[in-house]
PDB file of C-alpha atoms in Angstrom:
ATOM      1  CA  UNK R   1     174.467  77.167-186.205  1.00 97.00           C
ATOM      2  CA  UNK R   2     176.166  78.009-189.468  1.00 98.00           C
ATOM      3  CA  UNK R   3     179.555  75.925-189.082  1.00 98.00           C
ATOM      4  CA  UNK R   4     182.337  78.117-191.221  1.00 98.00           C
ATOM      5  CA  UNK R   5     185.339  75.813-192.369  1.00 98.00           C
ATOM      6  CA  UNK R   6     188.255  77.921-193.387  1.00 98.00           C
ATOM      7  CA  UNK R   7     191.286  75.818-195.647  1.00 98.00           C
ATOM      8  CA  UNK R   8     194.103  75.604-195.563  1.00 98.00           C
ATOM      9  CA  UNK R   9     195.019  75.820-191.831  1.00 98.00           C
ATOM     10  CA  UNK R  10     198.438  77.150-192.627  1.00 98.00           C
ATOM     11  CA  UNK R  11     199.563  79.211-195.286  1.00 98.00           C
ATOM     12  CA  UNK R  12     203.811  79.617-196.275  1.00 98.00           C
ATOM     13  CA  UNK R  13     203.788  82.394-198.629  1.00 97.00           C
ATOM     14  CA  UNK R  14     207.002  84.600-200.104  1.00 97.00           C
ATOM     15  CA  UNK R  15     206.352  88.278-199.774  1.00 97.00           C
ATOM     16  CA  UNK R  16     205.768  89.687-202.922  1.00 97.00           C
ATOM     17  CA  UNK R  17     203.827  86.392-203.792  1.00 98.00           C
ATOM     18  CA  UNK R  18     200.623  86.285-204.393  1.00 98.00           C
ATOM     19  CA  UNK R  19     198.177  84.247-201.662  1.00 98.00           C
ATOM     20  CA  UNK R  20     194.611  82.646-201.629  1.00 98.00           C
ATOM     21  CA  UNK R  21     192.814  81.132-199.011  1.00 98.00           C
ATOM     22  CA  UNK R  22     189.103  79.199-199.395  1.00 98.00           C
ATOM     23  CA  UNK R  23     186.295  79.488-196.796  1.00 98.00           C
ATOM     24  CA  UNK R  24     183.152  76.964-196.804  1.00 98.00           C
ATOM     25  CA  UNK R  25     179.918  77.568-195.256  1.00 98.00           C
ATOM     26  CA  UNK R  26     177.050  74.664-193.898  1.00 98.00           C
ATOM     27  CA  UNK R  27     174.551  76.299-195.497  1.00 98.00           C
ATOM     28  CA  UNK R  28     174.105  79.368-197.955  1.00 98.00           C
ATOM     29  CA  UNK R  29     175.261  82.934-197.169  1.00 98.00           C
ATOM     30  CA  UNK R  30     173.080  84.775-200.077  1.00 97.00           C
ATOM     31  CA  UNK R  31     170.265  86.647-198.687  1.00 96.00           C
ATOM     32  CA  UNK R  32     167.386  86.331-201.734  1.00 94.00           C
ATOM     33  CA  UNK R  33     165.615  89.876-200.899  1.00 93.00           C
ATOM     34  CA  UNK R  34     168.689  92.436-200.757  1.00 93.00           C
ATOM     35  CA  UNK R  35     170.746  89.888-203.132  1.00 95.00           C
ATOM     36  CA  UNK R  36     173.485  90.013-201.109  1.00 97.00           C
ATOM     37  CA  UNK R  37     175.624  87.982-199.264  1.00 98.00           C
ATOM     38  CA  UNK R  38     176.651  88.224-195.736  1.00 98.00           C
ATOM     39  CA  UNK R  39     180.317  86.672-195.571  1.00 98.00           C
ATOM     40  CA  UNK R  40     183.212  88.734-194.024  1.00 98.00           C
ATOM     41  CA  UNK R  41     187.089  88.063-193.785  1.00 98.00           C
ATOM     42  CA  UNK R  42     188.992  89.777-190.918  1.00 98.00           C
ATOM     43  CA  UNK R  43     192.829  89.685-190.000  1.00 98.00           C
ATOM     44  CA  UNK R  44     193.986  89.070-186.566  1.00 98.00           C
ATOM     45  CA  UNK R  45     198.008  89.754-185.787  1.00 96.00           C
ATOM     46  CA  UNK R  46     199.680  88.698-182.707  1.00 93.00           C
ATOM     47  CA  UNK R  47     198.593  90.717-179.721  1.00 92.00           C
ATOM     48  CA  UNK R  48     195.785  92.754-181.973  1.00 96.00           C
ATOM     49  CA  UNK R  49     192.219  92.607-182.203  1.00 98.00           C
ATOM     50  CA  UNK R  50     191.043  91.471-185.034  1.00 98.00           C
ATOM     51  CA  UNK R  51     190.421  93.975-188.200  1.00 98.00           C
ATOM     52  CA  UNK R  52     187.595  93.790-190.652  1.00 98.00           C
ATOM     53  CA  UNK R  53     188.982  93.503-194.296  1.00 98.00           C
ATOM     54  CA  UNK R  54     185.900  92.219-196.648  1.00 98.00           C
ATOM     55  CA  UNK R  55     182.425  92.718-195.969  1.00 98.00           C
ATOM     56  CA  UNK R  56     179.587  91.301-197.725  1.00 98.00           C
ATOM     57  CA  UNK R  57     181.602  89.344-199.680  1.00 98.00           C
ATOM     58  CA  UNK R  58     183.454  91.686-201.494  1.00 98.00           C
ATOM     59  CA  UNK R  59     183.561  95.445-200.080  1.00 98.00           C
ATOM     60  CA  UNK R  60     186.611  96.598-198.872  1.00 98.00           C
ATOM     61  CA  UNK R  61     186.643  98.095-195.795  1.00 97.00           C
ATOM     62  CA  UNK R  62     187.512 101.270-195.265  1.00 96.00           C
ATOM     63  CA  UNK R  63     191.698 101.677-195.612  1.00 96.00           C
ATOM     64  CA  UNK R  64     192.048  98.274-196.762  1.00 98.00           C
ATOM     65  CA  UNK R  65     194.489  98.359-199.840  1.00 98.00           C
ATOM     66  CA  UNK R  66     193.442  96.919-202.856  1.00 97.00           C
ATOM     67  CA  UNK R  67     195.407  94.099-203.164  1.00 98.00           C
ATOM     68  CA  UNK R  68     192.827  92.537-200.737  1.00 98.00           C
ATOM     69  CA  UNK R  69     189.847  90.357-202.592  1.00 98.00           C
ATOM     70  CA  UNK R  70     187.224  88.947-201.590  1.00 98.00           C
ATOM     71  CA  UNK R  71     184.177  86.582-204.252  1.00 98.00           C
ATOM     72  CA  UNK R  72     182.981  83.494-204.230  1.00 98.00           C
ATOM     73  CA  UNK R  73     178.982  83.005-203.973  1.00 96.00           C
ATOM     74  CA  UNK R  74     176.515  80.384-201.887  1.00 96.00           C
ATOM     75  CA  UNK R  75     178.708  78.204-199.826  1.00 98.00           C
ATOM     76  CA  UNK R  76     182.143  78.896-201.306  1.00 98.00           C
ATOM     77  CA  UNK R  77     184.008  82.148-200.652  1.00 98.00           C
ATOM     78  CA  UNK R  78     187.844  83.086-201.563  1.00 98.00           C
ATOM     79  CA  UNK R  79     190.118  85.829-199.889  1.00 98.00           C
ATOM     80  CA  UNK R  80     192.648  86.472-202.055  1.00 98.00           C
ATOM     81  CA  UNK R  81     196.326  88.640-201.941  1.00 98.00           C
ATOM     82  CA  UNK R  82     197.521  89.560-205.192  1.00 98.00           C
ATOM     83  CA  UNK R  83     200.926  90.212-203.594  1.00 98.00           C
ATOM     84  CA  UNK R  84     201.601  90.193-199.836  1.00 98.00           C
ATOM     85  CA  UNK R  85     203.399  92.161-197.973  1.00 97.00           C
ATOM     86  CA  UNK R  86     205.074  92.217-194.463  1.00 95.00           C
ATOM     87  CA  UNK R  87     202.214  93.968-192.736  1.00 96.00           C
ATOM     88  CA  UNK R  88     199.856  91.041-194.013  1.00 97.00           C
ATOM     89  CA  UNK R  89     201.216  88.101-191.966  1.00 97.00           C
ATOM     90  CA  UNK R  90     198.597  86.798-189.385  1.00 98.00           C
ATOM     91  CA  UNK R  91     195.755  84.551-188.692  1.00 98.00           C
ATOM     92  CA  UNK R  92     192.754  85.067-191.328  1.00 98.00           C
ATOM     93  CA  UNK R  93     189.188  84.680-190.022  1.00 98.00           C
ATOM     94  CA  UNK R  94     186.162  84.096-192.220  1.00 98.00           C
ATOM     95  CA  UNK R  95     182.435  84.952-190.372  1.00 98.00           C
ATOM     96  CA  UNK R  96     179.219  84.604-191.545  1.00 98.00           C
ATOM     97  CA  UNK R  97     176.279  87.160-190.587  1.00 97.00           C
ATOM     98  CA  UNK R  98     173.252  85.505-192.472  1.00 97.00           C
ATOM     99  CA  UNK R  99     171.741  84.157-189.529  1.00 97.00           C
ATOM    100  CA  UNK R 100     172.245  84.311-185.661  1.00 97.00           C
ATOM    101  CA  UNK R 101     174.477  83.172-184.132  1.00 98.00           C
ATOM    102  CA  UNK R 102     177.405  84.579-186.279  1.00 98.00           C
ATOM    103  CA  UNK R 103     180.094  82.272-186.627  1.00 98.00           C
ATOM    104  CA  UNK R 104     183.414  82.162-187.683  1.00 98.00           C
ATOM    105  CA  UNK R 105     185.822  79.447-189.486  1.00 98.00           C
ATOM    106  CA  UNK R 106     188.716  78.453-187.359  1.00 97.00           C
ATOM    107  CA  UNK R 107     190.942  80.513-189.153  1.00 98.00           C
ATOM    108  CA  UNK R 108     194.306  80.343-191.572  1.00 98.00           C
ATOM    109  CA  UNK R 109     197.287  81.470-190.923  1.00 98.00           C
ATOM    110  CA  UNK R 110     199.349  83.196-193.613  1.00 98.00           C
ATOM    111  CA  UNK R 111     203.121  82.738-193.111  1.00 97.00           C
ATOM    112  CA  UNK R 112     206.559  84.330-193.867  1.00 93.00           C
ATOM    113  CA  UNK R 113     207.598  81.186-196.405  1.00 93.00           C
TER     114      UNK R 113
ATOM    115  CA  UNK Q   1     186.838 108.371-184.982  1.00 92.00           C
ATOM    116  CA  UNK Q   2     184.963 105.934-183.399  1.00 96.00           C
ATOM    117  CA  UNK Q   3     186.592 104.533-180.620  1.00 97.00           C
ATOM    118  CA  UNK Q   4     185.518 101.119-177.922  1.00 98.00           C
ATOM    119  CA  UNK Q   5     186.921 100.387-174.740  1.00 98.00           C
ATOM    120  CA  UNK Q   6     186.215  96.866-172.429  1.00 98.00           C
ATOM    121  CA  UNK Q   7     186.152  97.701-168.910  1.00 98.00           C
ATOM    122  CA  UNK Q   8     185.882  95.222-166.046  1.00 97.00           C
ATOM    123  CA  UNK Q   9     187.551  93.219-163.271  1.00 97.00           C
ATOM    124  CA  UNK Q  10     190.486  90.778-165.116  1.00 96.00           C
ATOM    125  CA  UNK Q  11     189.313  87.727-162.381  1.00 98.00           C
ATOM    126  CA  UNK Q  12     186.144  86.590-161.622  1.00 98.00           C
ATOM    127  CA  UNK Q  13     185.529  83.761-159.023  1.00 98.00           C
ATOM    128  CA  UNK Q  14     183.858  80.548-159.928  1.00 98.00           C
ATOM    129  CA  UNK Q  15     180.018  80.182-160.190  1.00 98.00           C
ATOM    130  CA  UNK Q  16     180.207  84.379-160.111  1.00 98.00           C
ATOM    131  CA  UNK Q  17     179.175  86.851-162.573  1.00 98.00           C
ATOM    132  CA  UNK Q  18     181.477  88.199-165.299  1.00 98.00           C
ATOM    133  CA  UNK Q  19     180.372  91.933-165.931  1.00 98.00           C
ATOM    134  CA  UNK Q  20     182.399  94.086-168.364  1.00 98.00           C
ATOM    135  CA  UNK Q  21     181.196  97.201-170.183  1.00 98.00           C
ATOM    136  CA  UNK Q  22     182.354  98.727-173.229  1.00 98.00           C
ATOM    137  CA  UNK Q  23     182.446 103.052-173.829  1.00 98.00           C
ATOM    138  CA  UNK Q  24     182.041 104.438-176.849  1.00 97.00           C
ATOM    139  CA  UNK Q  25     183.424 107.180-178.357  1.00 96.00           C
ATOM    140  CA  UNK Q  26     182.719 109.002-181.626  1.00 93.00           C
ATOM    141  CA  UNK Q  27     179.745 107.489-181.661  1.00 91.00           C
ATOM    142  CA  UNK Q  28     176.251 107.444-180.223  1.00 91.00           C
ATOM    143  CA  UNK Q  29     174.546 104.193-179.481  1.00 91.00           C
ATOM    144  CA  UNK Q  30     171.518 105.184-179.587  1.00 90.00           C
ATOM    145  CA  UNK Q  31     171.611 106.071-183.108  1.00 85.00           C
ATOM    146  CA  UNK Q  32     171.772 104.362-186.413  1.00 83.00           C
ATOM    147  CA  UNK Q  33     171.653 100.678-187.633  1.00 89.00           C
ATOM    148  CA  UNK Q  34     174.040  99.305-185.718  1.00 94.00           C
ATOM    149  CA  UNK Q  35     174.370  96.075-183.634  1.00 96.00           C
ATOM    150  CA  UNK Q  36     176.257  96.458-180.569  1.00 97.00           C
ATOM    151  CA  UNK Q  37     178.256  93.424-180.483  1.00 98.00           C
ATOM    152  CA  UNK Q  38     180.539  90.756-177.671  1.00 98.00           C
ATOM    153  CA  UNK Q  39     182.500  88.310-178.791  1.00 98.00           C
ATOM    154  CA  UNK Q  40     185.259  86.703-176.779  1.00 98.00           C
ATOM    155  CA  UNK Q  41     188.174  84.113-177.938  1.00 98.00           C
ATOM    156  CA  UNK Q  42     189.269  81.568-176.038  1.00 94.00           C
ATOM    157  CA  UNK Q  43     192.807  80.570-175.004  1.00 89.00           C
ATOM    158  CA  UNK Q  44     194.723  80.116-178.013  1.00 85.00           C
ATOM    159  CA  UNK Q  45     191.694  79.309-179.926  1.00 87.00           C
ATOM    160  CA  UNK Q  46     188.890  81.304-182.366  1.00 89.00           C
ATOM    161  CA  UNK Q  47     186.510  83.515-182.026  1.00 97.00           C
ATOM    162  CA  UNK Q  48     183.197  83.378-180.280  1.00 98.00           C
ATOM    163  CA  UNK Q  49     180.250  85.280-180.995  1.00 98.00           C
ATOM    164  CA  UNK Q  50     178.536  86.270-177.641  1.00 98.00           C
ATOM    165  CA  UNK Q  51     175.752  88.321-178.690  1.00 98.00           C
ATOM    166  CA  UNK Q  52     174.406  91.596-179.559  1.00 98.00           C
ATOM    167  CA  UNK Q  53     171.990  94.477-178.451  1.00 97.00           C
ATOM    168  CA  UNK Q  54     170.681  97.098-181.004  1.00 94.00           C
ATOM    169  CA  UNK Q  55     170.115 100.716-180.252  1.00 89.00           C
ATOM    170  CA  UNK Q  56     166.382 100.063-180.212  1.00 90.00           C
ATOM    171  CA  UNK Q  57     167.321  97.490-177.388  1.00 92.00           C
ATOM    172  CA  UNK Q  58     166.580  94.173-178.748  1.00 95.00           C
ATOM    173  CA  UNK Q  59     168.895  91.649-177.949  1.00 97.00           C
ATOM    174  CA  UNK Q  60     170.795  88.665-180.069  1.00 97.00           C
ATOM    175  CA  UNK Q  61     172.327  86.109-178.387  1.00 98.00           C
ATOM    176  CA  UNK Q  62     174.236  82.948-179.121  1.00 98.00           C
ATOM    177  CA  UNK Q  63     171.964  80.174-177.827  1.00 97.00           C
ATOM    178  CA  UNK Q  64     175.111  78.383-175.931  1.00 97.00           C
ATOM    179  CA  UNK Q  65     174.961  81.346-174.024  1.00 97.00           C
ATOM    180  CA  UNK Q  66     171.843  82.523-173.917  1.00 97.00           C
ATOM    181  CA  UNK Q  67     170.483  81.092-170.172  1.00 97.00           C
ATOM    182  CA  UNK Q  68     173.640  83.081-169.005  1.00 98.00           C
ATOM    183  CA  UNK Q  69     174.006  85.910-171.244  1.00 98.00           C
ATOM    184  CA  UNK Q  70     172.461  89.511-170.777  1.00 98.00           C
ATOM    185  CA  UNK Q  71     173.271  92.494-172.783  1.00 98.00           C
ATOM    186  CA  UNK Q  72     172.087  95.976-171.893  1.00 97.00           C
ATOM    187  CA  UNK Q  73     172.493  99.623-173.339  1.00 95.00           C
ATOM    188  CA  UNK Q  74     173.487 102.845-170.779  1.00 93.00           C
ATOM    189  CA  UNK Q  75     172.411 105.712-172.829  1.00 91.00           C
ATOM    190  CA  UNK Q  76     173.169 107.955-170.259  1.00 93.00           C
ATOM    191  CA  UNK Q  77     177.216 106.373-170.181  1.00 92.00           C
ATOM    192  CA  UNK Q  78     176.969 105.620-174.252  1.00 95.00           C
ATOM    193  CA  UNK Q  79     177.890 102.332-173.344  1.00 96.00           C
ATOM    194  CA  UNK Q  80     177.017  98.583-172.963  1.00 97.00           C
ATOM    195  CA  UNK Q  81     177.284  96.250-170.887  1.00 98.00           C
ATOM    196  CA  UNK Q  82     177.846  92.288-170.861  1.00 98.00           C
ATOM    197  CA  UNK Q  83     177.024  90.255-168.092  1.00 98.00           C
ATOM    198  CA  UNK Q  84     177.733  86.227-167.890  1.00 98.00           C
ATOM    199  CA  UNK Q  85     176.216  84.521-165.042  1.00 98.00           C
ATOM    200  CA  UNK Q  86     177.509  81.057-162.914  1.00 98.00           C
ATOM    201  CA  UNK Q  87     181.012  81.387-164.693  1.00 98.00           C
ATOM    202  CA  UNK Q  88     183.525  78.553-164.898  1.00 98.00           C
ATOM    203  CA  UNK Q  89     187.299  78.061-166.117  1.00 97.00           C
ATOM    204  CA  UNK Q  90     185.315  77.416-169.678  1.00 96.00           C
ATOM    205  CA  UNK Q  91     184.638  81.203-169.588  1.00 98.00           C
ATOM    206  CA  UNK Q  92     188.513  82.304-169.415  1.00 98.00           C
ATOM    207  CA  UNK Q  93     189.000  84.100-172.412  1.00 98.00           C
ATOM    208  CA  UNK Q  94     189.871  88.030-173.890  1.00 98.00           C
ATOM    209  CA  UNK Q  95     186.726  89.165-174.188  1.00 98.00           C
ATOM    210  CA  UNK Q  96     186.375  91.848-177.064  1.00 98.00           C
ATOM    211  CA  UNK Q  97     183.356  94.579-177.792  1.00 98.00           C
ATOM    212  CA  UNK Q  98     182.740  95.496-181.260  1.00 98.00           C
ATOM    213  CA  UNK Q  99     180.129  97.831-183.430  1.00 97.00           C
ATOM    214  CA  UNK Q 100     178.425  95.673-186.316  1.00 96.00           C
ATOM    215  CA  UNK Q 101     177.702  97.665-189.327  1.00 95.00           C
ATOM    216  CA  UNK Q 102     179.025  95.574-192.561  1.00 90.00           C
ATOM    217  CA  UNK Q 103     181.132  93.747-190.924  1.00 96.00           C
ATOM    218  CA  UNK Q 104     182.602  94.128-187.267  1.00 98.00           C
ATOM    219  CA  UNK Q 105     183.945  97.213-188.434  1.00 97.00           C
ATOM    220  CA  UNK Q 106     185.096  98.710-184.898  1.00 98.00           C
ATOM    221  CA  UNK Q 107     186.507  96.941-182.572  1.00 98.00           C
ATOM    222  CA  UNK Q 108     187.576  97.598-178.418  1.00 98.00           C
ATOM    223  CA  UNK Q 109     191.376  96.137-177.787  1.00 98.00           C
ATOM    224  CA  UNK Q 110     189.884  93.619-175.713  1.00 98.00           C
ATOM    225  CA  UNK Q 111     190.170  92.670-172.319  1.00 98.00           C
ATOM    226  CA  UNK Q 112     191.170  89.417-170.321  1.00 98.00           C
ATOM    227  CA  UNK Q 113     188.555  87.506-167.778  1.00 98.00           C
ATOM    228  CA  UNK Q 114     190.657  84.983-165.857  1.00 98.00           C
ATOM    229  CA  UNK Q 115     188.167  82.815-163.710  1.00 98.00           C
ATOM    230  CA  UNK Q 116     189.974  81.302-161.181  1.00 97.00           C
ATOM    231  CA  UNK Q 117     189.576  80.885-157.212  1.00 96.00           C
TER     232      UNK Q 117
END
């Protein structure tokens, strides 16, 4: 299995600031014949199921406001916030859907500083 | 809008089988490239992918699972179905459904599966 290792565990951010959070994959995400690469991020607040934010590295999903980032390429990926708001505040999840089994990183946490 | 909904008994008895299935709505599962997708999170833990069944019927499933894991399409319901055999406390969890197509892009509110005598 593709082990996903998200960092930092815990993010204290001021709303309004902006936020960035690192996930690291055990092996590479790019797929050579489409060229692309198959990492998503998804938010999870208290009580909610989780919501998908970034797909394939960097496509928005659909509704997600643009403030919401996603690059990085191989191994190393970055989800960044160029300013958070209240709404944003919950536990970040980074998958991978390269290869079966998906897998996800443990997750960060982005919190009211 | 496409819409999912778990369905299934909140306790299951040890050494039993969990069965949950998940309507959809807005959307036919039978159609398209789409991966029909479990995945469950533990007790104040992550996220756990389960496994997933295309409309063409071929299944995915994560091999810690696998010997206990069977996935199956109702086309006549437009849903699917999850079923976890010889369950134990390990297996507690909120069990979600979920459409794959770029990303986990719909999602069912999830439901909990207590197993407990």
């Amino acid at each position: 299995d593709i082990v996903m290792t998200q960092t930092p565990l815990f993010l204290p951010v001021t709303p309004g600031e902006p936020a960035s959070m690192s996930c690291r994959s055990g092996q590479s995400l790019f797929h050579s014949d489409n060229k692309k690469t198959f990492l998503d991020w998804y938010l999870q607040k208290p009580g909610q199921s989780p919501q998908l934010l970034i797909h394939t590295l960097f496509y928005r999903a659909s509704g997600v406001p643009d403030r919401f980032s996603g690059s990085g390429s191989g191994t190393n990926f970055t989800l960044k916030i160029s300013r958070v708001e209240a709404e944003d505040f919950g536990l970040y999840y980074c998958m991978q859907r390269r290869v079966f089994p998906y897998t996800f990183g443990q997750g960060t946490k982005l919190e009211i500083k | 809008q496409v819409q999912l909904q778990e369905a299934g008994p909140g306790l299951v008895k040890p050494s039993q089988t969990l069965s949950l299935t998940c309507t959809v709505s807005g959307n036919s599962i039978t159609s398209g490239d789409y991966y029909w997708t479990w995945i469950r999170q533990l007790p104040g833990k992550g996220l756990e992918w389960i496994g997933c069944i295309l409309s063409s019927g071929n299944t995915y499933y994560n091999p810690s699972l696998e010997s206990r894991v069977t996935i199956s399409l109702d086309t006549s319901k437009n849903h699917f179905s999850l079923r976890l055999t010889s369950v134990t406390a390990a297996d507690t969890a909120v069990y979600y459904c979920a459409r794959t197509y770029g990303g986990l892009d719909y999602w069912g509110r999830g439901t909990l599966v207590t197993v407990s005598s």
